[in-house]
Short mmCIF file of C-alpha atoms in Angstrom, two decimals:
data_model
loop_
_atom_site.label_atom_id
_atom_site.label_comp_id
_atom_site.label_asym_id
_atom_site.label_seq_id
_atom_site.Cartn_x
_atom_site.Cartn_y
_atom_site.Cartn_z
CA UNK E 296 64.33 72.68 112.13
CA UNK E 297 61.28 72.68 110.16
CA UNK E 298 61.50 73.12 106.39
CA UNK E 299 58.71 75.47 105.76
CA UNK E 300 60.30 76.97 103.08
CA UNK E 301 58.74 78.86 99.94
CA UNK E 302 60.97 77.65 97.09
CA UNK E 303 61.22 79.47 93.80
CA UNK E 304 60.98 76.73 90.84
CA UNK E 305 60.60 78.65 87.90
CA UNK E 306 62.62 81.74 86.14
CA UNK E 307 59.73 83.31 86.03
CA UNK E 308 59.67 83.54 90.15
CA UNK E 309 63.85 84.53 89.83
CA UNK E 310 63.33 87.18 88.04
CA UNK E 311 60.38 88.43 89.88
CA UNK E 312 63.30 88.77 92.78
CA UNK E 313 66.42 89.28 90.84
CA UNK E 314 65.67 91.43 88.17
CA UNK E 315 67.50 90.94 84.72
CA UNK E 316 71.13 92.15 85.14
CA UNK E 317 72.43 95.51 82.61
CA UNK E 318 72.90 94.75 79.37
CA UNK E 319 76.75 95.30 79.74
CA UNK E 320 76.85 92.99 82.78
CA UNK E 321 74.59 90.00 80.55
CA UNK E 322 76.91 90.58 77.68
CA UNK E 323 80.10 90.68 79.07
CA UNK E 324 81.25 87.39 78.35
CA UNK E 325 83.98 86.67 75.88
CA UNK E 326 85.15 83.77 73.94
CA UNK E 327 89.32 84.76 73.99
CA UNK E 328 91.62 85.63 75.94
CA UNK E 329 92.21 89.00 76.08
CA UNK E 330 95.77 90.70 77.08
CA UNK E 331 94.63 91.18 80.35
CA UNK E 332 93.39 87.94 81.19
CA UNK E 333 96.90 86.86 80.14
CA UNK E 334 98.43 89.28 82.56
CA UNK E 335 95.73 88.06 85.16
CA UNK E 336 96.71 83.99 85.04
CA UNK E 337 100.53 85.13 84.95
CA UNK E 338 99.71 86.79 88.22
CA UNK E 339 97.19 84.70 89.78
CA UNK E 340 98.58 81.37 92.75
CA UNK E 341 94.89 79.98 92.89
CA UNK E 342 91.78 78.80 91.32
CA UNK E 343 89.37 76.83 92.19
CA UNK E 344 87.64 74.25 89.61
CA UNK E 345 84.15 73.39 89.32
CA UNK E 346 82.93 69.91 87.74
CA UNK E 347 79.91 67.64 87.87
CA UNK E 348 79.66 63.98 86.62
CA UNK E 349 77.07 62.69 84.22
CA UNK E 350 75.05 62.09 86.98
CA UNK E 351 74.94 65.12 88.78
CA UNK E 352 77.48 64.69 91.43
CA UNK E 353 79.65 67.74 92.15
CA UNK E 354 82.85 68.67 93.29
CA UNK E 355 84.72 72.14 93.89
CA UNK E 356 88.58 71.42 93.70
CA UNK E 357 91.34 74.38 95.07
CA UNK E 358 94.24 74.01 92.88
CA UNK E 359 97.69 76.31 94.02
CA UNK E 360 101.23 76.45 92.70
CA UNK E 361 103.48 80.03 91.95
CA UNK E 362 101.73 82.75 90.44
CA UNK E 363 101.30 81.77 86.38
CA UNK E 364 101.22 77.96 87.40
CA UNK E 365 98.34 78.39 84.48
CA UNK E 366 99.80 78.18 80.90
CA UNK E 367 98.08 79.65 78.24
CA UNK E 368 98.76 77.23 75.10
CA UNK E 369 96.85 79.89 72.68
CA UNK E 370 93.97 82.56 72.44
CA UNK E 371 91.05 79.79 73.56
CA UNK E 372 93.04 76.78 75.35
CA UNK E 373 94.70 77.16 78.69
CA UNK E 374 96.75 73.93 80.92
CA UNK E 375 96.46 73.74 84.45
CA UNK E 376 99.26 71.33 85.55
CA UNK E 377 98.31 68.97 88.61
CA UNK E 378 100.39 68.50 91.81
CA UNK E 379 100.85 65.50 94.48
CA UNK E 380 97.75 65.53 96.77
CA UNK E 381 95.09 63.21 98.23
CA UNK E 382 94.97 61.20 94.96
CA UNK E 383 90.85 60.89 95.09
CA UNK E 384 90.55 62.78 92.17
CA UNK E 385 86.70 63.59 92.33
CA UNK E 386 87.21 66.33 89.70
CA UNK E 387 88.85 64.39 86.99
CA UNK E 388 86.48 61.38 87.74
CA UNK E 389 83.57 64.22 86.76
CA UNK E 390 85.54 64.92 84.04
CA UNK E 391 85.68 61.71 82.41
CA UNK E 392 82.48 61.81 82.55
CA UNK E 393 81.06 65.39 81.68
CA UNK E 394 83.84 67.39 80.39
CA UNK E 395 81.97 71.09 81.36
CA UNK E 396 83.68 73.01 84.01
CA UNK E 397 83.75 76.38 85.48
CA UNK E 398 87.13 78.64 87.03
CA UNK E 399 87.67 80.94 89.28
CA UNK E 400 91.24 82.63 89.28
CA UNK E 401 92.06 84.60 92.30
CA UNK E 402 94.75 87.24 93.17
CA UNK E 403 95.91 87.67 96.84
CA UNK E 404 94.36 90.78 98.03
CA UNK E 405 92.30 91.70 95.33
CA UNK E 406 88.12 91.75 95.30
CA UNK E 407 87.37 91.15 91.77
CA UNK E 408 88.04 87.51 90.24
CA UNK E 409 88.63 85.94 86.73
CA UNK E 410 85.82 83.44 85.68
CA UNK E 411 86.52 80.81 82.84
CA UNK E 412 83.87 78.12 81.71
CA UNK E 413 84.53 75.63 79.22
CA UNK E 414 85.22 72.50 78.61
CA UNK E 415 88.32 69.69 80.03
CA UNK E 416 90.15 67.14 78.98
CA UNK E 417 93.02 65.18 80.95
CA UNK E 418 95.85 65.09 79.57
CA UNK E 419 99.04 62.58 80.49
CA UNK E 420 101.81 63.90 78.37
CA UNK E 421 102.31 66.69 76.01
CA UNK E 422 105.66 69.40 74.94
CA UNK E 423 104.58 71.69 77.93
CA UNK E 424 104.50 69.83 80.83
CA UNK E 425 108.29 70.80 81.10
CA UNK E 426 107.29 74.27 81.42
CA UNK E 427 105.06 73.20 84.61
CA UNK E 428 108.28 71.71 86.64
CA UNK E 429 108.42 73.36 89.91
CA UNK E 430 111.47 72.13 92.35
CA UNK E 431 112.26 69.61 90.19
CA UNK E 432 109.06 68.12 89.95
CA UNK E 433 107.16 67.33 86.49
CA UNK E 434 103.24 66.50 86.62
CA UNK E 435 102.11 63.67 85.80
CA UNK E 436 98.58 65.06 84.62
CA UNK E 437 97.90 68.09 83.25
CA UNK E 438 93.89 69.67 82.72
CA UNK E 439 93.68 71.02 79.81
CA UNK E 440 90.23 73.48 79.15
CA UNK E 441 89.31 74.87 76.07
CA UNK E 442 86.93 78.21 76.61
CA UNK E 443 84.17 78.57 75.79
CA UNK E 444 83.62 81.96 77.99
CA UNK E 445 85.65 84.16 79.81
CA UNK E 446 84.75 87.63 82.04
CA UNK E 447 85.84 89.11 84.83
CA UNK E 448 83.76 89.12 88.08
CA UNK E 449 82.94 92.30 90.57
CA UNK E 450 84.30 92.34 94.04
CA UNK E 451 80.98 92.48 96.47
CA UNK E 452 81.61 89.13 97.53
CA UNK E 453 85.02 89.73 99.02
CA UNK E 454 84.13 93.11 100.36
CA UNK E 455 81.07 91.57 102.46
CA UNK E 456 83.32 88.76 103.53
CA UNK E 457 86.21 90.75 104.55
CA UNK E 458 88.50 87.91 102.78
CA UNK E 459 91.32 90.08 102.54
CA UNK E 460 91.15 92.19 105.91
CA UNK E 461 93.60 90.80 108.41
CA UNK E 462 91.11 92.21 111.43
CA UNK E 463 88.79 89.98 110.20
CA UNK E 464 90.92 86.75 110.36
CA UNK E 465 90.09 84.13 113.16
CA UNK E 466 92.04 80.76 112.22
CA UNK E 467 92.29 79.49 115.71
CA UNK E 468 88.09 79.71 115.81
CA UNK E 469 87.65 76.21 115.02
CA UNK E 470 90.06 73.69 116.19
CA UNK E 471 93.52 72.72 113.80
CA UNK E 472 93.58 70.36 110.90
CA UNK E 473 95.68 67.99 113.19
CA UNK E 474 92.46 67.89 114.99
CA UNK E 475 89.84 67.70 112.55
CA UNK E 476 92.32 64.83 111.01
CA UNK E 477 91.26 62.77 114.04
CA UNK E 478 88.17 63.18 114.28
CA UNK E 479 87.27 62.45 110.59
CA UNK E 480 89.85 60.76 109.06
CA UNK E 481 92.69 59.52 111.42
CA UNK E 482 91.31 58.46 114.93
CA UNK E 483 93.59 55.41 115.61
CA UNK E 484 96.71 58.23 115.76
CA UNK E 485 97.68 60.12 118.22
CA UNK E 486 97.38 64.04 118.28
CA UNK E 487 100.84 64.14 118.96
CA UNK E 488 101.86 62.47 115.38
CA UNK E 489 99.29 64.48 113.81
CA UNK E 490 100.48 67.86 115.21
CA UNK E 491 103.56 66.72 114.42
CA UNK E 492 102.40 65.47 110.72
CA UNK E 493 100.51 69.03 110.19
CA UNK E 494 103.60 70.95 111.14
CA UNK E 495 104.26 74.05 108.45
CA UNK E 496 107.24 73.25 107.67
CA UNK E 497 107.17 69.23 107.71
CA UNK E 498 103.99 69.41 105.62
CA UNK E 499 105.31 72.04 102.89
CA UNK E 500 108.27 69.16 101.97
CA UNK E 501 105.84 67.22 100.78
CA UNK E 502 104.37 69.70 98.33
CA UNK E 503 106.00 68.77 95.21
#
């Protein structure tokens, strides 16, 4: 594919395409937490958590636990506890690194989203990590973000994508994680361990 692309490389040429948003849209950031955005982290299973190093390299991390896994510690600080996984940790190596990140909370079934930026911190003990045990289990880390901003973000995104809209679904489009497993990351097994490793329920007792 040829790259005969026309690239824009000044704000000048973005906002010759994307004119500047409303004022209340530009201005609708907020340095608290507000009630609702209490009510929204009690409710919401899911966020995902955006970091970059000092360097520039990236990573996007899904983190998921029962609804209010997030605890607000006050008006401007909130603790994200973290759970057994594949231990490479690219987000908390960016961390250590460059402690700016960016959230986005997310509520089964609804289009609009709850963005936090600010900045992180890892933290390895503290009073509330025994409000963060879930079956038994008590983190060993805990992120802890200080805000600087907080707003809540429109739902175009999940209305174009149909995210939500069960007729839309098509999880057996690509082939399973037991397969993908073996072609990336497991070839020496065979798909019959790795069906059997993927299982639901097998895989869910390792959760916590």
């Amino acid at each position: 594919m040829s790259d005969d692309f026309v690239e824009v490389t000044t704000v000048a040429e973005l906002r010759e395409i994307l004119p500047p948003p409303l004022e209340r849209t530009a201005n609708k950031a907020r340095p608290k937490l507000h009630e609702l955005d209490r009510r929204w982290l009690a409710e919401s299973p899911f966020v995902l958590i955006a970091t970059s190093a000092a360097d520039g390299t990236c990573d996007v991390s899904p983190k998921g636990d029962p609804a209010g896994f997030t605890l607000v510690l006050d008006d401007t600080r909130i603790a994200i506890p973290e759970r057994p996984g594949n231990r490479r940790a690219d987000g908390f190596h960016n961390v250590l690194s460059n402690p700016h990140v960016g959230l986005i909370y997310l509520i089964p079934g609804r289009g609009d989203t709850l963005r936090i930026n600010g900045r992180a911190r890892l933290v390895r003990e503290a009073p509330f990590f025994d409000d963060m045990i879930v079956k038994g289990s008590r983190p060993e880390l805990a992120l802890v973000v200080d805000i600087d901003e907080i707003f809540h973000h429109c739902q175009k995104a999940f209305m174009r994508s149909k995210l939500w809209s069960p007729e839309s679904w098509r999880p057996d489009a690509i082939p399973s994680r037991a397969a993908i497993a073996k072609t990336f990351e497991r070839p020496e097994e065979s798909m019959a361990d790795l069906e059997a490793y993927y299982e639901p329920g097998r895989y869910a007792s390792g959760l916590y």
